[in-house]
GROMACS .gro file of C-alpha atoms in nm:
model
  380
    1MET     CA    1   1.595  -0.917  -0.305
    2ARG     CA    2   1.656  -0.803   0.052
    3GLU     CA    3   1.698  -0.441  -0.053
    4LEU     CA    4   1.379  -0.453  -0.260
    5LEU     CA    5   1.174  -0.594   0.026
    6GLU     CA    6   1.320  -0.335   0.263
    7LEU     CA    7   1.220  -0.062   0.015
    8ALA     CA    8   0.869  -0.206  -0.007
    9ARG     CA    9   0.840  -0.223   0.371
   10GLU     CA   10   0.965   0.134   0.409
   11LEU     CA   11   0.719   0.268   0.151
   12ALA     CA   12   0.440   0.064   0.307
   13ASP     CA   13   0.505   0.204   0.654
   14LYS     CA   14   0.586   0.565   0.561
   15GLU     CA   15   0.380   0.635   0.248
   16VAL     CA   16   0.096   0.381   0.235
   17SER     CA   17  -0.021   0.305   0.588
   18PRO     CA   18  -0.054   0.667   0.712
   19ARG     CA   19  -0.300   0.749   0.431
   20ALA     CA   20  -0.527   0.448   0.466
   21GLU     CA   21  -0.766   0.549   0.743
   22ALA     CA   22  -0.864   0.889   0.605
   23ALA     CA   23  -0.887   0.771   0.244
   24GLU     CA   24  -1.110   0.476   0.338
   25ARG     CA   25  -1.333   0.703   0.542
   26GLU     CA   26  -1.365   0.951   0.255
   27SER     CA   27  -1.368   0.694  -0.029
   28ALA     CA   28  -1.074   0.880  -0.184
   29PHE     CA   29  -0.889   0.689  -0.456
   30PRO     CA   30  -0.510   0.717  -0.397
   31ARG     CA   31  -0.408   0.779  -0.759
   32GLU     CA   32  -0.094   0.976  -0.672
   33LEU     CA   33   0.024   0.696  -0.443
   34PHE     CA   34   0.029   0.457  -0.738
   35ARG     CA   35   0.253   0.705  -0.922
   36VAL     CA   36   0.488   0.707  -0.623
   37LEU     CA   37   0.501   0.327  -0.625
   38GLY     CA   38   0.552   0.324  -1.001
   39ARG     CA   39   0.840   0.569  -0.986
   40SER     CA   40   0.991   0.351  -0.713
   41GLY     CA   41   0.982   0.056  -0.953
   42LEU     CA   42   0.702  -0.140  -0.783
   43LEU     CA   43   0.438  -0.142  -1.061
   44GLY     CA   44   0.626  -0.362  -1.303
   45LEU     CA   45   0.829  -0.597  -1.087
   46PRO     CA   46   0.764  -0.930  -1.264
   47TYR     CA   47   0.816  -0.792  -1.614
   48ALA     CA   48   1.132  -0.753  -1.822
   49GLU     CA   49   1.373  -0.468  -1.756
   50ARG     CA   50   1.371  -0.393  -2.128
   51TRP     CA   51   1.034  -0.219  -2.086
   52GLY     CA   52   1.104  -0.066  -1.747
   53GLY     CA   53   1.004  -0.366  -1.539
   54GLY     CA   54   1.193  -0.503  -1.244
   55GLY     CA   55   1.286  -0.839  -1.393
   56GLN     CA   56   1.195  -1.004  -1.062
   57PRO     CA   57   1.064  -1.358  -1.009
   58TYR     CA   58   0.704  -1.393  -0.898
   59GLU     CA   59   0.824  -1.520  -0.562
   60VAL     CA   60   0.975  -1.178  -0.490
   61TYR     CA   61   0.697  -0.971  -0.650
   62LEU     CA   62   0.433  -1.141  -0.433
   63GLN     CA   63   0.620  -1.063  -0.113
   64VAL     CA   64   0.614  -0.697  -0.214
   65ILE     CA   65   0.238  -0.724  -0.270
   66GLU     CA   66   0.202  -0.875   0.077
   67GLU     CA   67   0.392  -0.585   0.234
   68LEU     CA   68   0.171  -0.329   0.057
   69ALA     CA   69  -0.149  -0.512   0.150
   70ARG     CA   70  -0.036  -0.534   0.511
   71ALA     CA   71  -0.023  -0.155   0.513
   72TRP     CA   72  -0.341  -0.097   0.308
   73LEU     CA   73  -0.531  -0.366   0.119
   74ALA     CA   74  -0.666  -0.125  -0.144
   75VAL     CA   75  -0.313  -0.044  -0.254
   76GLY     CA   76  -0.179  -0.399  -0.247
   77LEU     CA   77  -0.478  -0.521  -0.445
   78GLY     CA   78  -0.451  -0.224  -0.680
   79VAL     CA   79  -0.093  -0.315  -0.768
   80SER     CA   80  -0.203  -0.676  -0.821
   81VAL     CA   81  -0.485  -0.564  -1.053
   82HIS     CA   82  -0.249  -0.343  -1.252
   83THR     CA   83   0.000  -0.628  -1.288
   84LEU     CA   84  -0.280  -0.859  -1.402
   85THR     CA   85  -0.392  -0.600  -1.657
   86CYS     CA   86  -0.043  -0.575  -1.808
   87LEU     CA   87   0.006  -0.952  -1.840
   88PRO     CA   88  -0.180  -1.013  -2.171
   89LEU     CA   89   0.033  -0.749  -2.343
   90ALA     CA   90   0.356  -0.864  -2.179
   91ILE     CA   91   0.302  -1.228  -2.278
   92TYR     CA   92   0.084  -1.225  -2.590
   93GLY     CA   93   0.150  -0.884  -2.744
   94THR     CA   94   0.373  -0.831  -3.044
   95GLU     CA   95   0.715  -0.679  -2.996
   96ALA     CA   96   0.591  -0.355  -3.152
   97GLN     CA   97   0.295  -0.341  -2.913
   98GLN     CA   98   0.517  -0.408  -2.614
   99ASP     CA   99   0.768  -0.141  -2.713
  100ARG     CA  100   0.485   0.107  -2.770
  101TRP     CA  101   0.280   0.064  -2.449
  102LEU     CA  102   0.467  -0.129  -2.181
  103PRO     CA  103   0.722   0.133  -2.071
  104ASP     CA  104   0.455   0.380  -1.955
  105MET     CA  105   0.237   0.099  -1.815
  106LEU     CA  106   0.522  -0.032  -1.601
  107GLY     CA  107   0.671   0.306  -1.511
  108GLY     CA  108   0.383   0.430  -1.300
  109GLU     CA  109   0.248   0.695  -1.535
  110LEU     CA  110  -0.036   0.473  -1.655
  111LEU     CA  111  -0.269   0.266  -1.436
  112GLY     CA  112  -0.465  -0.027  -1.577
  113ALA     CA  113  -0.799  -0.203  -1.525
  114TYR     CA  114  -0.911  -0.553  -1.622
  115CYS     CA  115  -1.248  -0.591  -1.794
  116LEU     CA  116  -1.368  -0.952  -1.800
  117SER     CA  117  -1.681  -0.995  -1.583
  118GLU     CA  118  -2.020  -0.865  -1.694
  119PRO     CA  119  -2.350  -0.811  -1.512
  120GLN     CA  120  -2.483  -1.147  -1.633
  121SER     CA  121  -2.153  -1.339  -1.645
  122GLY     CA  122  -1.943  -1.353  -1.330
  123SER     CA  123  -1.810  -1.696  -1.244
  124ASP     CA  124  -1.915  -1.814  -1.592
  125ALA     CA  125  -1.686  -1.563  -1.759
  126ALA     CA  126  -1.706  -1.740  -2.096
  127ALA     CA  127  -2.070  -1.628  -2.122
  128LEU     CA  128  -1.968  -1.267  -2.181
  129ALA     CA  129  -2.179  -1.074  -2.431
  130THR     CA  130  -1.972  -0.762  -2.503
  131THR     CA  131  -1.892  -0.758  -2.875
  132ALA     CA  132  -1.596  -0.636  -3.077
  133VAL     CA  133  -1.684  -0.614  -3.446
  134HIS     CA  134  -1.396  -0.590  -3.692
  135GLU     CA  135  -1.471  -0.306  -3.932
  136LYS     CA  136  -1.270  -0.220  -4.240
  137GLY     CA  137  -1.183   0.144  -4.281
  138ALA     CA  138  -0.903   0.397  -4.257
  139GLY     CA  139  -0.573   0.267  -4.137
  140ALA     CA  140  -0.405  -0.068  -4.181
  141GLY     CA  141  -0.634  -0.348  -4.075
  142GLY     CA  142  -0.933  -0.129  -3.995
  143SER     CA  143  -1.068  -0.112  -3.640
  144TYR     CA  144  -1.277  -0.291  -3.377
  145ARG     CA  145  -1.606  -0.144  -3.258
  146ILE     CA  146  -1.673  -0.247  -2.897
  147ASP     CA  147  -2.024  -0.250  -2.748
  148GLY     CA  148  -2.124  -0.380  -2.406
  149VAL     CA  149  -2.098  -0.339  -2.030
  150LYS     CA  150  -1.830  -0.476  -1.798
  151ALA     CA  151  -1.895  -0.517  -1.425
  152TRP     CA  152  -1.692  -0.513  -1.102
  153VAL     CA  153  -1.403  -0.328  -1.264
  154SER     CA  154  -1.138  -0.213  -1.017
  155HIS     CA  155  -1.002   0.133  -1.106
  156ALA     CA  156  -1.304   0.198  -1.330
  157GLY     CA  157  -1.298   0.560  -1.442
  158GLN     CA  158  -0.956   0.610  -1.281
  159ALA     CA  159  -0.751   0.385  -1.509
  160ASP     CA  160  -0.559   0.510  -1.809
  161PHE     CA  161  -0.612   0.192  -2.011
  162TYR     CA  162  -0.839  -0.113  -2.003
  163THR     CA  163  -0.762  -0.471  -2.100
  164VAL     CA  164  -1.098  -0.571  -2.246
  165PHE     CA  165  -1.228  -0.916  -2.333
  166ALA     CA  166  -1.498  -0.907  -2.597
  167ARG     CA  167  -1.669  -1.146  -2.835
  168THR     CA  168  -1.549  -1.131  -3.196
  169SER     CA  169  -1.754  -1.436  -3.297
  170GLY     CA  170  -1.990  -1.695  -3.152
  171THR     CA  171  -2.259  -1.654  -2.887
  172PRO     CA  172  -2.268  -1.634  -2.506
  173GLU     CA  173  -2.471  -1.957  -2.483
  174GLY     CA  174  -2.382  -2.323  -2.527
  175ARG     CA  175  -2.080  -2.540  -2.464
  176ASP     CA  176  -1.867  -2.351  -2.716
  177ARG     CA  177  -1.925  -2.008  -2.559
  178ALA     CA  178  -1.555  -1.975  -2.471
  179ARG     CA  179  -1.470  -1.964  -2.840
  180GLY     CA  180  -1.469  -1.638  -3.025
  181ILE     CA  181  -1.351  -1.421  -2.735
  182SER     CA  182  -1.066  -1.181  -2.805
  183CYS     CA  183  -0.849  -0.947  -2.597
  184LEU     CA  184  -0.806  -0.577  -2.676
  185HIS     CA  185  -0.601  -0.289  -2.540
  186VAL     CA  186  -0.834   0.011  -2.497
  187PRO     CA  187  -0.698   0.353  -2.390
  188ALA     CA  188  -0.923   0.533  -2.144
  189ASP     CA  189  -0.963   0.836  -2.371
  190THR     CA  190  -1.120   0.627  -2.648
  191GLY     CA  191  -1.454   0.773  -2.756
  192GLY     CA  192  -1.751   0.575  -2.628
  193VAL     CA  193  -1.572   0.455  -2.312
  194SER     CA  194  -1.725   0.568  -1.983
  195ALA     CA  195  -1.759   0.460  -1.621
  196ALA     CA  196  -2.085   0.419  -1.431
  197PRO     CA  197  -2.117   0.560  -1.078
  198ALA     CA  198  -1.898   0.377  -0.827
  199GLU     CA  199  -2.041   0.088  -0.629
  200HIS     CA  200  -2.094   0.143  -0.255
  201LYS     CA  201  -1.899  -0.140  -0.098
  202LEU     CA  202  -1.868  -0.308   0.241
  203GLY     CA  203  -1.493  -0.252   0.245
  204MET     CA  204  -1.205  -0.119   0.035
  205ARG     CA  205  -1.404   0.200  -0.017
  206ALA     CA  206  -1.102   0.393  -0.141
  207SER     CA  207  -1.065   0.147  -0.429
  208VAL     CA  208  -1.309   0.245  -0.703
  209THR     CA  209  -1.524  -0.041  -0.834
  210ALA     CA  210  -1.780   0.028  -1.106
  211GLN     CA  211  -1.922  -0.084  -1.437
  212MET     CA  212  -1.750   0.022  -1.758
  213ARG     CA  213  -1.960   0.105  -2.061
  214PHE     CA  214  -1.843   0.064  -2.418
  215ASP     CA  215  -2.080   0.234  -2.659
  216GLY     CA  216  -1.944   0.211  -3.011
  217ALA     CA  217  -1.587   0.246  -2.880
  218ARG     CA  218  -1.345   0.207  -3.168
  219VAL     CA  219  -0.981   0.105  -3.139
  220PRO     CA  220  -0.740   0.033  -3.428
  221ALA     CA  221  -0.711  -0.332  -3.527
  222ASP     CA  222  -0.351  -0.336  -3.405
  223HIS     CA  223  -0.485  -0.304  -3.047
  224LEU     CA  224  -0.578  -0.673  -3.061
  225LEU     CA  225  -0.360  -0.868  -2.814
  226GLY     CA  226  -0.281  -1.219  -2.928
  227GLU     CA  227  -0.482  -1.399  -3.194
  228GLU     CA  228  -0.846  -1.321  -3.259
  229GLY     CA  229  -1.065  -1.576  -3.084
  230ARG     CA  230  -0.796  -1.681  -2.833
  231GLY     CA  231  -0.889  -1.429  -2.565
  232PHE     CA  232  -1.044  -1.669  -2.319
  233SER     CA  233  -0.724  -1.871  -2.284
  234ILE     CA  234  -0.539  -1.541  -2.234
  235ALA     CA  235  -0.787  -1.448  -1.960
  236LEU     CA  236  -0.739  -1.779  -1.781
  237THR     CA  237  -0.360  -1.750  -1.798
  238ALA     CA  238  -0.379  -1.402  -1.647
  239LEU     CA  239  -0.619  -1.516  -1.375
  240ASP     CA  240  -0.387  -1.797  -1.261
  241SER     CA  241  -0.121  -1.535  -1.192
  242GLY     CA  242  -0.376  -1.290  -1.053
  243ARG     CA  243  -0.493  -1.546  -0.797
  244LEU     CA  244  -0.143  -1.556  -0.656
  245GLY     CA  245  -0.163  -1.178  -0.617
  246ILE     CA  246  -0.488  -1.213  -0.423
  247ALA     CA  247  -0.331  -1.482  -0.204
  248ALA     CA  248  -0.045  -1.244  -0.121
  249CYS     CA  249  -0.293  -0.963  -0.049
  250ALA     CA  250  -0.493  -1.188   0.181
  251THR     CA  251  -0.179  -1.294   0.365
  252GLY     CA  252  -0.076  -0.932   0.413
  253LEU     CA  253  -0.418  -0.836   0.548
  254ALA     CA  254  -0.421  -1.136   0.782
  255GLN     CA  255  -0.072  -1.045   0.904
  256ALA     CA  256  -0.188  -0.691   0.981
  257ALA     CA  257  -0.482  -0.826   1.181
  258LEU     CA  258  -0.256  -1.070   1.366
  259ASP     CA  259  -0.005  -0.795   1.451
  260LEU     CA  260  -0.282  -0.573   1.582
  261ALA     CA  261  -0.438  -0.849   1.793
  262ALA     CA  262  -0.107  -0.970   1.937
  263GLY     CA  263   0.005  -0.617   2.023
  264TYR     CA  264  -0.326  -0.540   2.191
  265ALA     CA  265  -0.319  -0.866   2.386
  266ARG     CA  266   0.025  -0.786   2.523
  267GLU     CA  267  -0.084  -0.441   2.644
  268ARG     CA  268  -0.441  -0.502   2.757
  269ARG     CA  269  -0.460  -0.606   3.123
  270GLN     CA  270  -0.752  -0.776   3.292
  271PHE     CA  271  -0.766  -0.951   3.629
  272GLY     CA  272  -0.415  -0.828   3.706
  273ARG     CA  273  -0.231  -0.955   3.399
  274ALA     CA  274  -0.203  -0.916   3.021
  275ILE     CA  275  -0.481  -1.094   2.836
  276ALA     CA  276  -0.213  -1.262   2.622
  277ASP     CA  277  -0.139  -1.474   2.930
  278PHE     CA  278  -0.485  -1.629   2.925
  279GLN     CA  279  -0.501  -1.958   2.738
  280GLY     CA  280  -0.822  -1.864   2.560
  281ILE     CA  281  -0.644  -1.569   2.397
  282SER     CA  282  -0.297  -1.718   2.356
  283PHE     CA  283  -0.425  -2.029   2.179
  284LYS     CA  284  -0.636  -1.815   1.945
  285LEU     CA  285  -0.331  -1.606   1.859
  286ALA     CA  286  -0.128  -1.924   1.801
  287ASP     CA  287  -0.388  -2.056   1.557
  288MET     CA  288  -0.398  -1.720   1.378
  289ALA     CA  289  -0.019  -1.712   1.341
  290THR     CA  290  -0.007  -2.069   1.213
  291ALA     CA  291  -0.275  -2.003   0.950
  292VAL     CA  292  -0.097  -1.689   0.827
  293ALA     CA  293   0.234  -1.874   0.797
  294ALA     CA  294   0.066  -2.161   0.610
  295SER     CA  295  -0.093  -1.917   0.364
  296ARG     CA  296   0.241  -1.752   0.299
  297ALA     CA  297   0.416  -2.084   0.246
  298LEU     CA  298   0.149  -2.201   0.000
  299TYR     CA  299   0.152  -1.891  -0.220
  300LEU     CA  300   0.532  -1.886  -0.226
  301ALA     CA  301   0.543  -2.255  -0.324
  302ALA     CA  302   0.300  -2.185  -0.610
  303ALA     CA  303   0.508  -1.884  -0.716
  304ARG     CA  304   0.822  -2.097  -0.730
  305ARG     CA  305   0.641  -2.337  -0.965
  306ARG     CA  306   0.547  -2.044  -1.188
  307ASP     CA  307   0.904  -1.912  -1.185
  308ALA     CA  308   1.028  -2.258  -1.286
  309ALA     CA  309   0.783  -2.260  -1.582
  310ARG     CA  310   0.588  -2.551  -1.431
  311TYR     CA  311   0.210  -2.580  -1.426
  312PHE     CA  312   0.079  -2.386  -1.127
  313GLY     CA  313  -0.292  -2.326  -1.192
  314THR     CA  314  -0.414  -2.574  -0.931
  315GLN     CA  315  -0.161  -2.451  -0.678
  316ALA     CA  316  -0.268  -2.090  -0.743
  317ALA     CA  317  -0.629  -2.190  -0.676
  318MET     CA  318  -0.523  -2.361  -0.352
  319ALA     CA  319  -0.323  -2.058  -0.241
  320LYS     CA  320  -0.605  -1.815  -0.315
  321LEU     CA  321  -0.857  -2.041  -0.138
  322LEU     CA  322  -0.652  -2.096   0.177
  323ALA     CA  323  -0.519  -1.741   0.209
  324SER     CA  324  -0.854  -1.565   0.161
  325ASP     CA  325  -1.037  -1.803   0.396
  326THR     CA  326  -0.755  -1.746   0.645
  327ALA     CA  327  -0.787  -1.367   0.612
  328MET     CA  328  -1.158  -1.391   0.685
  329ARG     CA  329  -1.107  -1.610   0.991
  330VAL     CA  330  -0.808  -1.416   1.128
  331THR     CA  331  -0.981  -1.079   1.098
  332VAL     CA  332  -1.288  -1.214   1.277
  333ASP     CA  333  -1.063  -1.345   1.555
  334ALA     CA  334  -0.879  -1.012   1.574
  335VAL     CA  335  -1.207  -0.833   1.640
  336GLN     CA  336  -1.282  -1.087   1.914
  337VAL     CA  337  -0.943  -1.041   2.080
  338LEU     CA  338  -0.998  -0.665   2.093
  339GLY     CA  339  -1.351  -0.711   2.225
  340GLY     CA  340  -1.556  -0.393   2.216
  341TYR     CA  341  -1.259  -0.199   2.083
  342GLY     CA  342  -1.251  -0.431   1.783
  343TYR     CA  343  -1.602  -0.324   1.687
  344VAL     CA  344  -1.537   0.049   1.672
  345GLU     CA  345  -1.337   0.260   1.428
  346ASP     CA  346  -1.081   0.365   1.691
  347PHE     CA  347  -0.889   0.051   1.589
  348PRO     CA  348  -0.854  -0.083   1.232
  349ALA     CA  349  -0.975  -0.432   1.325
  350GLU     CA  350  -1.330  -0.364   1.203
  351ARG     CA  351  -1.192  -0.232   0.871
  352TYR     CA  352  -0.976  -0.542   0.828
  353LEU     CA  353  -1.285  -0.758   0.880
  354ARG     CA  354  -1.486  -0.565   0.622
  355GLU     CA  355  -1.201  -0.580   0.373
  356ALA     CA  356  -1.134  -0.951   0.410
  357LYS     CA  357  -1.467  -1.062   0.267
  358VAL     CA  358  -1.397  -0.938  -0.085
  359LEU     CA  359  -1.089  -1.159  -0.110
  360GLN     CA  360  -1.313  -1.468  -0.105
  361ILE     CA  361  -1.493  -1.329  -0.411
  362VAL     CA  362  -1.247  -1.156  -0.648
  363GLU     CA  363  -1.038  -1.338  -0.912
  364GLY     CA  364  -1.287  -1.624  -0.898
  365THR     CA  365  -1.498  -1.703  -0.593
  366ASN     CA  366  -1.365  -1.962  -0.352
  367GLN     CA  367  -1.630  -2.200  -0.481
  368ILE     CA  368  -1.467  -2.169  -0.824
  369GLN     CA  369  -1.127  -2.236  -0.666
  370ARG     CA  370  -1.264  -2.554  -0.514
  371LEU     CA  371  -1.400  -2.652  -0.855
  372VAL     CA  372  -1.059  -2.599  -1.016
  373ILE     CA  373  -0.889  -2.809  -0.747
  374ALA     CA  374  -1.151  -3.085  -0.762
  375ARG     CA  375  -1.126  -3.110  -1.139
  376SER     CA  376  -0.751  -3.149  -1.119
  377LEU     CA  377  -0.795  -3.432  -0.868
  378ALA     CA  378  -1.038  -3.599  -1.108
  379GLY     CA  379  -0.775  -3.580  -1.380
  380ARG     CA  380  -0.951  -3.313  -1.588
   0.00000   0.00000   0.00000
């Protein structure tokens, strides 16, 4: 474990961090960097060694994510998204499917994207309208024809495969809308698959986010992951784990902002002494450090529950909620500690602040996390 974390820290400091500023300024997606991480064994850490994974517990994998996010959030979050995208295949796929696709997915040659949300269904993901019609034809089992639009897709147009949730029966309305959703593995070169122009975002500009269009896209029937109609439960299982990835990303970003603010406060002198000596600054830094440590402790505790095969969905929601709210607050405070310098691009504090906001939205808004937690307290 120690050697792995040292490797992650070394890659973060030498390969990831130096590229962040220019790539964010130019909105340049760091595709080659993901290949470097994959070849170093960091794109498949929580999955079995049989398929080229690292065989690591989630507790270790998440600390690697935190190190990468500390160096550059777009990369840490990108690894988390890729890991989330692989999970349905790794857990629900058949042995033949896993042997066929997982080695390249975990080895760094292929990058994935997760297609669940749609323009009209965000937090209410069960209301998705994209369809996958089972058609009989050439080949064993026929094929699925996919039609619809997915929204807010990280790595859209850059990914080599898409984990797509589509409706094989039922309707997007009513109490039973979660039924009839299935999960499909869709290679990027499938005919009828295309990406819309990238969204122009507040932060994480190097990470491509766009809509994905499926216009009569056909995949063989054996690209179905899990049972037909069970896709929504697969999506929720993946999101529980994905929320822990976001919590680790948020903690890494908050740690970067804390390190920047504390270092600046030690060096910046006003009224004859370092501003870190003033109580107004030192107490703010103390609160920032405490919040970061609490976020880390909470996501690691949730990860240990997952590794022990215990229920962790509520704890994942708590970790994502606390860590992303902490990242928002800590980055705001970092800008304040730096004063005018925090507001300009000479220091990364303003970028950290812009990046933090998205963490309160992705993998379920923080209002949804509060709903998950509240329902568990009510015994539902």
